[in-house]
Tab-separated table of C-alpha atoms in Angstrom:
chain	number	residue	atom	x	y	z
A	1	MET	CA	-169.089	35.528	-43.855
A	2	MET	CA	-167.164	33.365	-46.999
A	3	HIS	CA	-170.494	34.500	-49.089
A	4	VAL	CA	-169.957	37.989	-48.198
A	5	ASN	CA	-165.839	37.865	-47.815
A	6	PHE	CA	-166.674	35.383	-52.081
A	7	ILE	CA	-169.040	39.125	-52.583
A	8	HIS	CA	-166.224	41.539	-51.498
A	9	VAL	CA	-163.442	39.213	-53.609
A	10	LEU	CA	-165.323	38.931	-57.003
A	11	SER	CA	-166.086	42.803	-56.436
A	12	LEU	CA	-162.847	43.462	-56.103
A	13	PHE	CA	-161.538	41.507	-59.062
A	14	CYS	CA	-164.673	43.491	-61.676
A	15	LYS	CA	-163.082	46.056	-60.162
A	16	THR	CA	-159.702	45.537	-61.263
A	17	PHE	CA	-160.293	43.763	-63.733
A	18	MET	CA	-162.498	46.867	-65.660
A	19	ILE	CA	-160.026	49.659	-64.675
A	20	VAL	CA	-156.761	48.614	-66.162
A	21	PHE	CA	-159.143	46.870	-69.179
A	22	LEU	CA	-159.838	50.937	-69.638
A	23	ILE	CA	-156.474	52.058	-68.639
A	24	ILE	CA	-155.073	49.795	-71.126
A	25	PHE	CA	-157.969	50.503	-73.667
A	26	CYS	CA	-157.157	54.815	-72.979
A	27	SER	CA	-153.711	53.705	-73.317
A	28	ALA	CA	-153.378	52.397	-77.519
A	29	PHE	CA	-156.159	55.310	-77.568
A	30	LEU	CA	-154.344	57.808	-76.684
A	31	SER	CA	-150.895	56.328	-79.533
A	32	PHE	CA	-153.935	58.151	-82.613
A	33	VAL	CA	-154.893	61.039	-80.137
A	34	GLU	CA	-151.373	61.836	-79.555
A	35	ARG	CA	-151.512	61.631	-83.592
A	36	ARG	CA	-153.807	63.924	-84.483
A	37	VAL	CA	-153.536	66.328	-81.271
A	38	LEU	CA	-149.355	66.539	-83.347
A	39	GLY	CA	-151.254	67.134	-87.165
A	40	LEU	CA	-153.287	69.913	-85.977
A	41	PHE	CA	-150.851	71.797	-84.509
A	42	GLN	CA	-147.921	71.264	-86.583
A	43	ASN	CA	-150.238	72.513	-89.823
A	44	ARG	CA	-150.100	68.405	-91.237
A	45	PHE	CA	-152.528	66.121	-91.124
A	46	GLY	CA	-152.714	63.209	-88.680
A	47	PRO	CA	-153.334	59.812	-89.442
A	48	ASN	CA	-157.431	60.334	-91.788
A	49	ARG	CA	-157.859	57.363	-93.884
A	50	VAL	CA	-159.079	54.282	-91.864
A	51	GLY	CA	-163.037	55.605	-90.944
A	52	TRP	CA	-164.115	58.530	-90.455
A	53	PHE	CA	-162.043	61.335	-89.870
A	54	GLY	CA	-159.070	58.539	-88.791
A	55	SER	CA	-161.489	57.110	-86.362
A	56	LEU	CA	-161.180	53.482	-87.065
A	57	GLN	CA	-156.298	53.860	-86.592
A	58	LEU	CA	-156.226	51.728	-83.604
A	59	ILE	CA	-158.727	49.295	-84.783
A	60	ALA	CA	-156.012	49.041	-88.290
A	61	ASP	CA	-152.930	49.879	-85.918
A	62	MET	CA	-153.834	46.577	-83.841
A	63	ILE	CA	-154.201	43.786	-86.366
A	64	LYS	CA	-151.276	45.428	-87.709
A	65	MET	CA	-149.079	44.814	-84.509
A	66	LEU	CA	-151.064	41.458	-84.248
A	67	PHE	CA	-149.741	39.606	-87.402
A	68	LYS	CA	-146.676	41.629	-87.540
A	69	GLU	CA	-143.853	38.903	-87.088
A	70	ASP	CA	-142.939	38.652	-83.845
A	71	TRP	CA	-139.426	37.847	-84.559
A	72	VAL	CA	-136.556	37.498	-82.317
A	73	PRO	CA	-133.183	37.869	-83.315
A	74	LEU	CA	-130.516	34.543	-83.428
A	75	PHE	CA	-127.869	36.325	-81.328
A	76	SER	CA	-129.612	37.477	-78.682
A	77	ARG	CA	-129.672	36.519	-75.301
A	78	LYS	CA	-133.669	34.637	-75.447
A	79	PHE	CA	-134.825	34.737	-72.719
A	80	ILE	CA	-134.135	38.328	-71.463
A	81	PHE	CA	-135.342	39.883	-74.699
A	82	ILE	CA	-138.461	38.550	-74.218
A	83	ILE	CA	-139.432	38.655	-70.838
A	84	ALA	CA	-137.455	42.758	-70.903
A	85	PRO	CA	-141.324	44.208	-72.542
A	86	VAL	CA	-142.787	42.712	-70.064
A	87	ILE	CA	-141.433	44.342	-66.906
A	88	ALA	CA	-141.832	47.662	-69.003
A	89	PHE	CA	-145.161	46.922	-69.427
A	90	ILE	CA	-146.316	44.853	-65.823
A	91	THR	CA	-144.023	48.212	-63.362
A	92	SER	CA	-146.050	51.174	-65.349
A	93	LEU	CA	-149.199	49.681	-64.514
A	94	LEU	CA	-149.874	48.454	-61.287
A	95	VAL	CA	-148.853	51.781	-59.787
A	96	ILE	CA	-152.665	51.943	-61.331
A	97	ALA	CA	-153.342	50.243	-57.953
A	98	THR	CA	-152.782	52.073	-55.862
A	99	ILE	CA	-154.080	55.806	-57.632
A	100	PRO	CA	-157.747	56.836	-56.079
A	101	PHE	CA	-159.471	58.178	-58.131
A	102	ASP	CA	-162.535	59.211	-56.102
A	103	LYS	CA	-162.917	59.116	-51.964
A	104	ASN	CA	-164.514	55.584	-52.086
A	105	PHE	CA	-163.108	54.261	-55.392
A	106	TYR	CA	-159.061	53.036	-56.080
A	107	ILE	CA	-158.266	48.682	-55.935
A	108	ILE	CA	-155.085	49.816	-52.326
A	109	ASN	CA	-155.501	52.360	-50.420
A	110	LEU	CA	-151.761	51.471	-49.807
A	111	ASN	CA	-149.209	53.183	-46.809
A	112	ILE	CA	-146.462	52.946	-49.008
A	113	GLY	CA	-148.261	54.059	-51.282
A	114	ILE	CA	-146.808	57.045	-53.427
A	115	LEU	CA	-143.657	55.076	-52.230
A	116	PHE	CA	-144.393	51.618	-54.992
A	117	PHE	CA	-144.202	54.446	-56.888
A	118	LEU	CA	-141.377	55.149	-57.163
A	119	ILE	CA	-140.098	51.526	-56.697
A	120	MET	CA	-141.424	51.420	-59.642
A	121	SER	CA	-139.754	53.444	-61.505
A	122	ALA	CA	-136.505	52.744	-60.565
A	123	VAL	CA	-137.834	48.607	-61.449
A	124	SER	CA	-139.050	50.066	-65.201
A	125	VAL	CA	-135.184	50.556	-65.717
A	126	TYR	CA	-134.219	47.361	-65.558
A	127	SER	CA	-137.241	46.060	-68.712
A	128	ILE	CA	-134.323	48.894	-70.481
A	129	LEU	CA	-131.337	47.957	-69.430
A	130	PHE	CA	-132.688	43.920	-70.427
A	131	ALA	CA	-133.488	45.625	-73.379
A	132	GLY	CA	-130.503	46.792	-74.930
A	133	TRP	CA	-127.736	44.040	-73.261
A	134	SER	CA	-130.136	41.599	-74.625
A	135	SER	CA	-130.139	42.534	-77.925
A	136	ASN	CA	-126.867	42.659	-78.914
A	137	ASN	CA	-126.499	45.886	-81.011
A	138	LYS	CA	-125.170	49.080	-80.459
A	139	TYR	CA	-127.718	51.392	-81.440
A	140	ALA	CA	-129.907	49.257	-78.522
A	141	LEU	CA	-126.585	48.792	-76.258
A	142	LEU	CA	-126.530	53.400	-76.295
A	143	GLY	CA	-129.612	54.106	-76.487
A	144	ALA	CA	-129.866	52.318	-72.568
A	145	VAL	CA	-126.931	52.901	-72.387
A	146	ARG	CA	-128.804	57.132	-72.770
A	147	ALA	CA	-131.825	55.424	-70.690
A	148	ILE	CA	-130.454	54.176	-67.444
A	149	ALA	CA	-128.761	57.309	-67.269
A	150	GLN	CA	-131.100	59.675	-68.108
A	151	THR	CA	-133.237	57.587	-65.447
A	152	LEU	CA	-131.003	56.959	-62.482
A	153	SER	CA	-129.742	61.200	-63.112
A	154	TYR	CA	-133.490	62.722	-62.445
A	155	GLU	CA	-134.574	59.786	-60.498
A	156	VAL	CA	-133.048	61.913	-57.782
A	157	PHE	CA	-135.450	65.351	-58.178
A	158	LEU	CA	-138.057	62.979	-58.893
A	159	GLY	CA	-138.129	61.986	-55.476
A	160	PHE	CA	-137.203	64.301	-53.379
A	161	SER	CA	-139.418	67.290	-55.421
A	162	LEU	CA	-142.215	64.563	-53.919
A	163	MET	CA	-141.289	65.322	-50.622
A	164	GLY	CA	-142.094	68.425	-50.272
A	165	VAL	CA	-145.925	67.536	-50.317
A	166	ILE	CA	-145.337	64.513	-48.344
A	167	ALA	CA	-144.243	66.983	-45.457
A	168	ARG	CA	-146.734	68.839	-45.101
A	169	ALA	CA	-149.384	65.863	-45.227
A	170	ASN	CA	-147.137	63.790	-42.848
A	171	SER	CA	-148.234	60.503	-44.742
A	172	PHE	CA	-146.822	58.614	-47.692
A	173	ASN	CA	-151.005	57.907	-47.987
A	174	LEU	CA	-152.084	58.719	-51.755
A	175	ILE	CA	-155.919	58.841	-49.732
A	176	CYS	CA	-154.582	61.505	-46.778
A	177	ILE	CA	-152.582	63.116	-49.339
A	178	VAL	CA	-155.201	64.146	-51.427
A	179	ASN	CA	-157.561	65.111	-48.010
A	180	SER	CA	-154.662	67.234	-46.722
A	181	GLN	CA	-155.499	69.755	-49.463
A	182	LYS	CA	-158.518	69.439	-48.994
A	183	TYR	CA	-158.437	73.925	-47.721
A	184	ILE	CA	-154.680	74.610	-50.118
A	185	TRP	CA	-154.189	72.956	-52.846
A	186	ASN	CA	-150.353	71.349	-53.431
A	187	ILE	CA	-149.561	73.555	-55.921
A	188	ILE	CA	-149.420	76.845	-54.302
A	189	PRO	CA	-147.608	76.137	-51.757
A	190	GLN	CA	-145.232	73.970	-53.761
A	191	PHE	CA	-145.050	75.321	-56.815
A	192	PHE	CA	-141.437	74.614	-57.522
A	193	GLY	CA	-142.102	70.641	-56.582
A	194	PHE	CA	-144.630	70.707	-58.922
A	195	LEU	CA	-142.610	72.438	-61.333
A	196	THR	CA	-139.177	70.178	-60.966
A	197	PHE	CA	-141.783	66.455	-61.216
A	198	ILE	CA	-143.439	66.677	-64.479
A	199	ILE	CA	-139.588	68.101	-65.680
A	200	ALA	CA	-138.561	64.538	-64.346
A	201	GLY	CA	-141.964	62.844	-65.470
A	202	LEU	CA	-141.395	63.439	-68.461
A	203	ALA	CA	-137.747	62.514	-68.682
A	204	LEU	CA	-138.927	58.919	-66.674
A	205	CYS	CA	-141.866	58.527	-69.528
A	206	HIS	CA	-138.703	59.593	-71.734
A	207	ARG	CA	-141.217	61.438	-73.686
A	208	HIS	CA	-139.819	64.937	-75.836
A	209	PRO	CA	-137.527	66.509	-74.576
A	210	PHE	CA	-136.709	63.394	-73.516
A	211	ASP	CA	-136.374	61.049	-75.858
A	212	GLN	CA	-132.610	61.157	-76.513
A	213	PRO	CA	-133.140	57.213	-75.432
A	214	GLU	CA	-134.938	56.718	-78.811
A	215	SER	CA	-134.062	59.105	-81.212
A	216	GLU	CA	-135.100	57.774	-84.907
A	217	GLN	CA	-131.864	60.050	-86.215
A	218	GLU	CA	-129.386	58.846	-83.931
A	219	LEU	CA	-130.330	55.493	-82.765
A	220	ALA	CA	-132.982	54.356	-85.101
A	221	ASP	CA	-135.477	53.766	-82.149
A	222	GLY	CA	-132.472	53.404	-79.731
A	223	TYR	CA	-133.240	50.086	-77.236
A	224	HIS	CA	-136.403	48.730	-78.881
A	225	ILE	CA	-134.638	47.961	-82.183
A	226	GLU	CA	-134.687	45.253	-82.657
A	227	TYR	CA	-137.845	44.670	-81.181
A	228	SER	CA	-141.481	44.184	-83.645
A	229	GLY	CA	-144.959	42.720	-83.113
A	230	MET	CA	-146.678	42.374	-79.592
A	231	LYS	CA	-142.619	42.781	-77.622
A	232	PHE	CA	-143.361	46.033	-79.392
A	233	GLY	CA	-146.392	46.965	-78.798
A	234	MET	CA	-145.961	46.198	-75.306
A	235	PHE	CA	-143.105	49.111	-75.235
A	236	PHE	CA	-145.063	51.180	-76.831
A	237	ILE	CA	-147.957	50.495	-75.346
A	238	GLY	CA	-145.654	51.705	-71.562
A	239	GLN	CA	-145.166	54.207	-72.483
A	240	TYR	CA	-148.606	56.021	-72.449
A	241	ILE	CA	-150.107	53.726	-69.766
A	242	SER	CA	-146.587	56.288	-67.960
A	243	LEU	CA	-148.097	59.355	-69.353
A	244	ILE	CA	-151.343	58.512	-68.081
A	245	VAL	CA	-149.590	56.969	-64.361
A	246	VAL	CA	-147.724	60.597	-63.931
A	247	SER	CA	-150.345	62.476	-65.277
A	248	ALA	CA	-152.533	60.860	-62.238
A	249	ILE	CA	-149.799	61.089	-59.268
A	250	ILE	CA	-149.746	64.919	-60.527
A	251	THR	CA	-153.033	65.730	-59.851
A	252	VAL	CA	-153.255	63.670	-57.008
A	253	MET	CA	-149.332	65.253	-55.038
A	254	PHE	CA	-150.664	68.829	-56.198
A	255	LEU	CA	-154.690	69.361	-57.897
A	256	GLY	CA	-156.042	67.880	-55.413
A	257	GLY	CA	-157.059	64.758	-57.006
A	258	TRP	CA	-161.066	64.367	-56.897
A	259	ASN	CA	-161.795	67.671	-55.202
A	260	GLY	CA	-163.689	70.368	-57.384
A	261	PRO	CA	-166.588	72.168	-56.620
A	262	PHE	CA	-170.016	71.466	-58.963
A	263	PHE	CA	-168.992	68.463	-60.113
A	264	SER	CA	-169.109	64.431	-58.969
A	265	GLY	CA	-165.235	63.390	-57.630
A	266	TYR	CA	-164.387	61.328	-60.573
A	267	VAL	CA	-165.176	64.333	-63.585
A	268	TRP	CA	-162.455	66.563	-62.025
A	269	PHE	CA	-159.753	63.830	-61.766
A	270	PHE	CA	-160.870	62.648	-65.166
A	271	LEU	CA	-160.873	66.564	-66.266
A	272	LYS	CA	-157.427	67.193	-64.291
A	273	THR	CA	-155.917	64.205	-65.845
A	274	VAL	CA	-156.442	65.163	-69.250
A	275	PHE	CA	-155.053	68.328	-69.283
A	276	PHE	CA	-151.966	66.489	-68.208
A	277	ILE	CA	-151.882	64.504	-71.067
A	278	MET	CA	-152.365	67.214	-73.756
A	279	PHE	CA	-150.479	69.448	-71.998
A	280	PHE	CA	-147.379	66.464	-73.071
A	281	ILE	CA	-148.765	66.005	-75.854
A	282	LEU	CA	-148.227	69.902	-76.785
A	283	LEU	CA	-144.933	69.843	-75.108
A	284	ARG	CA	-143.655	67.441	-77.556
A	285	ALA	CA	-145.572	70.021	-81.413
A	286	SER	CA	-143.245	72.926	-79.000
A	287	LEU	CA	-140.036	71.921	-78.613
A	288	PRO	CA	-136.828	71.096	-79.997
A	289	ARG	CA	-134.517	67.859	-78.528
A	290	PRO	CA	-132.025	69.659	-77.044
A	291	ARG	CA	-128.656	68.359	-77.256
A	292	TYR	CA	-127.592	64.695	-74.817
A	293	ASP	CA	-125.405	66.505	-71.942
A	294	LYS	CA	-127.951	69.602	-71.889
A	295	ILE	CA	-129.695	66.918	-70.753
A	296	LEU	CA	-127.982	65.737	-67.720
A	297	TYR	CA	-126.634	69.526	-66.762
A	298	PHE	CA	-130.339	70.364	-66.237
A	299	GLY	CA	-130.966	68.062	-63.889
A	300	TRP	CA	-127.615	67.752	-62.294
A	301	ILE	CA	-126.475	71.949	-62.135
A	302	ILE	CA	-130.069	72.946	-62.100
A	303	CYS	CA	-133.698	71.043	-61.544
A	304	LEU	CA	-131.308	69.475	-58.568
A	305	PRO	CA	-130.643	72.540	-56.255
A	306	ILE	CA	-133.999	73.702	-56.934
A	307	THR	CA	-136.165	70.670	-54.808
A	308	LEU	CA	-133.440	70.565	-52.224
A	309	LEU	CA	-134.134	74.071	-51.634
A	310	ASN	CA	-137.733	73.920	-51.649
A	311	LEU	CA	-137.306	71.004	-48.858
A	312	ILE	CA	-135.176	73.463	-47.108
A	313	PHE	CA	-138.132	75.805	-47.102
A	314	THR	CA	-140.597	73.587	-46.777
A	315	ALA	CA	-139.411	71.208	-43.694
A	316	PHE	CA	-138.291	75.615	-41.737
A	317	PHE	CA	-141.678	76.257	-41.981
A	318	ILE	CA	-143.990	73.318	-40.933
A	319	LEU	CA	-140.840	73.559	-37.213
A	320	LEU	CA	-142.480	77.061	-37.697
A	321	ILE	CA	-145.272	75.840	-37.542
């Protein structure tokens, strides 16, 4: 029995290590892909000097980040300043453990999987608050205040947009939610929940056009202005991990997860997730950055009522059936 348990623990450890390594590598590689795609969309060169078509740019960026002076400002609150990027990185990474990539391939089958995602997204706000406050820099503090107001506003309907899906599946378990879409994907009966979740997910990742907390022209990078070296790298890579997590959650909640004809579940899950990652990059290339008060107005006045109406109609039809 102990022998069997040891093999099970070793297998789980190897699977976890492989998934975490792949996600971190893909997040780092995504920074290169995004710059190349943005260059293509905006009719300019992306990174194309290091290696064939810039293929070694990722290695050059890693060397720069690792050897750059890891400076901690003398005027900062040092412990909180150091711990903030660690919280941002870990909270994004932990959600990966609950995502089912296939019906038999996941790290943990958590009965409260989607609640865990919402909890981690709420905890990540603390990393921004700590970074902005502990830097003792007025631009960092302004960026943190913007980020917290934006995240709290959009988190309200981030949760509401998923409630219709949860009500249809009658479960918080991500595997049960995928299985409930065997005959029809949730993107059809929950289309308004799908739209509002995409908007809220973008705001959660602070991706353009919701990047006001870091807008270089106004706040010179906002809440992480004082960070350098690997601490900045953790914030930087953490954002790309969040982008992958949000795309994977959209795939699981609204596009049937691993379900699809002809190909295996892994292929379908990969294709659907990559589609949304590229869609978010295209949005960054296409849209201007709106004014900050317009962002908050859009969330409270337009998105929140849509999610509430969607939830009410979903509950009505479930009770009717």
